[in-house]
Amino acid sequence: MFRVIWTVIGIVFVNLVFVLGPFLGLLGLLGAGWICGIAGILSPLIMFVSAIAIPGTFEWFDVFVSIEFCGIGLFISIGMYYATKGVKKGFLRYLEYNAAIVKGGIKRD
């Protein structure tokens, strides 16, 4: 029992010191990617609202650029979907690894 308590204390310390910072950075990167993808997808709508709100600033070039950003936003969102799935899978594997350490070590094949 005493060994398990020290193992848990060690895992908590290692996770707080070495894992939490990169994990929060990775979550920030994922969040920024999703925001960029959604902003790109919504760019034609934003351009349309801007053209209605300020009619003197409409140019056809803006229409084509917003359609291009919409396509880029779709590709970014697809990539972020798979990146999020990968990070989720890796995080769950890391949690299982920590649980295996607490339960009594890792069995090597």
mmCIF file of C-alpha atoms in Angstrom:
data_model
loop_
_atom_site.group_PDB
_atom_site.id
_atom_site.type_symbol
_atom_site.label_atom_id
_atom_site.label_comp_id
_atom_site.label_asym_id
_atom_site.label_seq_id
_atom_site.Cartn_x
_atom_site.Cartn_y
_atom_site.Cartn_z
ATOM 1 C CA MET A 1 0.000 0.000 0.000
ATOM 2 C CA PHE A 2 2.837 2.365 0.874
ATOM 3 C CA ARG A 3 4.450 1.674 -2.515
ATOM 4 C CA VAL A 4 1.218 2.546 -4.329
ATOM 5 C CA ILE A 5 0.941 5.855 -2.475
ATOM 6 C CA TRP A 6 4.500 6.819 -3.422
ATOM 7 C CA THR A 7 3.871 5.730 -7.003
ATOM 8 C CA VAL A 8 0.795 7.956 -7.220
ATOM 9 C CA ILE A 9 2.704 10.892 -5.700
ATOM 10 C CA GLY A 10 5.493 10.371 -8.244
ATOM 11 C CA ILE A 11 3.103 10.154 -11.174
ATOM 12 C CA VAL A 12 1.255 13.304 -10.082
ATOM 13 C CA PHE A 13 4.543 15.185 -9.733
ATOM 14 C CA VAL A 14 5.839 14.067 -13.133
ATOM 15 C CA ASN A 15 2.522 14.858 -14.811
ATOM 16 C CA LEU A 16 2.327 18.338 -13.286
ATOM 17 C CA VAL A 17 5.933 19.262 -14.003
ATOM 18 C CA PHE A 18 6.689 17.623 -17.342
ATOM 19 C CA VAL A 19 3.371 16.749 -18.992
ATOM 20 C CA LEU A 20 0.933 19.545 -18.134
ATOM 21 C CA GLY A 21 2.774 22.335 -19.996
ATOM 22 C CA PRO A 22 3.145 20.527 -23.336
ATOM 23 C CA PHE A 23 -0.387 19.149 -23.014
ATOM 24 C CA LEU A 24 -1.849 22.644 -22.535
ATOM 25 C CA GLY A 25 0.248 23.868 -25.467
ATOM 26 C CA LEU A 26 -1.101 21.037 -27.611
ATOM 27 C CA LEU A 27 -4.671 21.866 -26.574
ATOM 28 C CA GLY A 28 -4.029 25.513 -27.471
ATOM 29 C CA LEU A 29 -2.699 24.467 -30.866
ATOM 30 C CA LEU A 30 -5.762 22.292 -31.482
ATOM 31 C CA GLY A 31 -8.094 25.100 -30.408
ATOM 32 C CA ALA A 32 -6.336 27.606 -32.673
ATOM 33 C CA GLY A 33 -6.534 25.194 -35.601
ATOM 34 C CA TRP A 34 -10.260 24.671 -35.112
ATOM 35 C CA ILE A 35 -10.842 28.430 -34.832
ATOM 36 C CA CYS A 36 -8.868 29.055 -38.047
ATOM 37 C CA GLY A 37 -10.788 26.353 -39.887
ATOM 38 C CA ILE A 38 -14.188 27.625 -38.757
ATOM 39 C CA ALA A 39 -13.238 31.233 -39.528
ATOM 40 C CA GLY A 40 -12.190 30.172 -43.026
ATOM 41 C CA ILE A 41 -15.447 28.304 -43.587
ATOM 42 C CA LEU A 42 -17.463 31.313 -42.419
ATOM 43 C CA SER A 43 -15.503 33.840 -44.520
ATOM 44 C CA PRO A 44 -18.105 34.020 -47.357
ATOM 45 C CA LEU A 45 -20.798 34.790 -44.783
ATOM 46 C CA ILE A 46 -18.596 37.442 -43.171
ATOM 47 C CA MET A 47 -17.889 38.975 -46.595
ATOM 48 C CA PHE A 48 -21.617 38.999 -47.405
ATOM 49 C CA VAL A 49 -22.495 40.712 -44.111
ATOM 50 C CA SER A 50 -19.698 43.232 -44.678
ATOM 51 C CA ALA A 51 -20.978 43.990 -48.196
ATOM 52 C CA ILE A 52 -24.490 44.598 -46.844
ATOM 53 C CA ALA A 53 -23.341 46.681 -43.875
ATOM 54 C CA ILE A 54 -20.957 48.879 -45.901
ATOM 55 C CA PRO A 55 -22.158 48.790 -49.533
ATOM 56 C CA GLY A 56 -19.416 51.060 -50.907
ATOM 57 C CA THR A 57 -16.656 48.587 -50.118
ATOM 58 C CA PHE A 58 -17.896 45.610 -52.182
ATOM 59 C CA GLU A 59 -15.501 44.192 -54.770
ATOM 60 C CA TRP A 60 -15.706 40.961 -56.735
ATOM 61 C CA PHE A 61 -12.167 40.149 -55.694
ATOM 62 C CA ASP A 62 -13.438 39.796 -52.102
ATOM 63 C CA VAL A 63 -15.965 37.190 -53.245
ATOM 64 C CA PHE A 64 -13.313 35.013 -54.861
ATOM 65 C CA VAL A 65 -10.897 35.369 -51.954
ATOM 66 C CA SER A 66 -13.633 34.440 -49.458
ATOM 67 C CA ILE A 67 -14.486 31.338 -51.518
ATOM 68 C CA GLU A 68 -10.796 30.416 -51.510
ATOM 69 C CA PHE A 69 -10.632 30.879 -47.734
ATOM 70 C CA CYS A 70 -13.724 28.718 -47.397
ATOM 71 C CA GLY A 71 -11.985 25.884 -49.250
ATOM 72 C CA ILE A 72 -8.820 26.290 -47.190
ATOM 73 C CA GLY A 73 -10.953 26.342 -44.033
ATOM 74 C CA LEU A 74 -12.581 23.073 -45.062
ATOM 75 C CA PHE A 75 -9.178 21.438 -45.522
ATOM 76 C CA ILE A 76 -7.952 22.807 -42.186
ATOM 77 C CA SER A 77 -11.084 21.526 -40.440
ATOM 78 C CA ILE A 78 -10.662 18.059 -41.951
ATOM 79 C CA GLY A 79 -7.037 17.989 -40.818
ATOM 80 C CA MET A 80 -7.980 19.206 -37.348
ATOM 81 C CA TYR A 81 -10.605 16.478 -37.070
ATOM 82 C CA TYR A 82 -7.973 13.788 -37.601
ATOM 83 C CA ALA A 83 -5.436 15.607 -35.414
ATOM 84 C CA THR A 84 -7.992 15.809 -32.598
ATOM 85 C CA LYS A 85 -8.752 12.103 -32.947
ATOM 86 C CA GLY A 86 -5.041 11.316 -32.748
ATOM 87 C CA VAL A 87 -4.474 13.493 -29.690
ATOM 88 C CA LYS A 88 -7.502 11.955 -27.983
ATOM 89 C CA LYS A 89 -6.223 8.450 -28.711
ATOM 90 C CA GLY A 90 -2.751 9.313 -27.437
ATOM 91 C CA PHE A 91 -4.134 10.932 -24.289
ATOM 92 C CA LEU A 92 -6.269 7.889 -23.501
ATOM 93 C CA ARG A 93 -3.271 5.593 -24.015
ATOM 94 C CA TYR A 94 -1.236 7.769 -21.655
ATOM 95 C CA LEU A 95 -3.976 7.553 -19.018
ATOM 96 C CA GLU A 96 -4.040 3.760 -19.386
ATOM 97 C CA TYR A 97 -0.250 3.735 -19.039
ATOM 98 C CA ASN A 98 -0.474 5.717 -15.783
ATOM 99 C CA ALA A 99 -3.187 3.386 -14.481
ATOM 100 C CA ALA A 100 -1.020 0.366 -15.322
ATOM 101 C CA ILE A 101 1.892 1.855 -13.389
ATOM 102 C CA VAL A 102 -0.293 2.446 -10.334
ATOM 103 C CA LYS A 103 -1.760 -1.066 -10.501
ATOM 104 C CA GLY A 104 1.612 -2.698 -10.344
ATOM 105 C CA GLY A 105 3.847 -1.965 -13.236
ATOM 106 C CA ILE A 106 3.919 -2.551 -16.930
ATOM 107 C CA LYS A 107 4.115 -6.025 -18.397
ATOM 108 C CA ARG A 108 6.648 -6.258 -21.166
ATOM 109 C CA ASP A 109 6.064 -8.806 -23.908
#
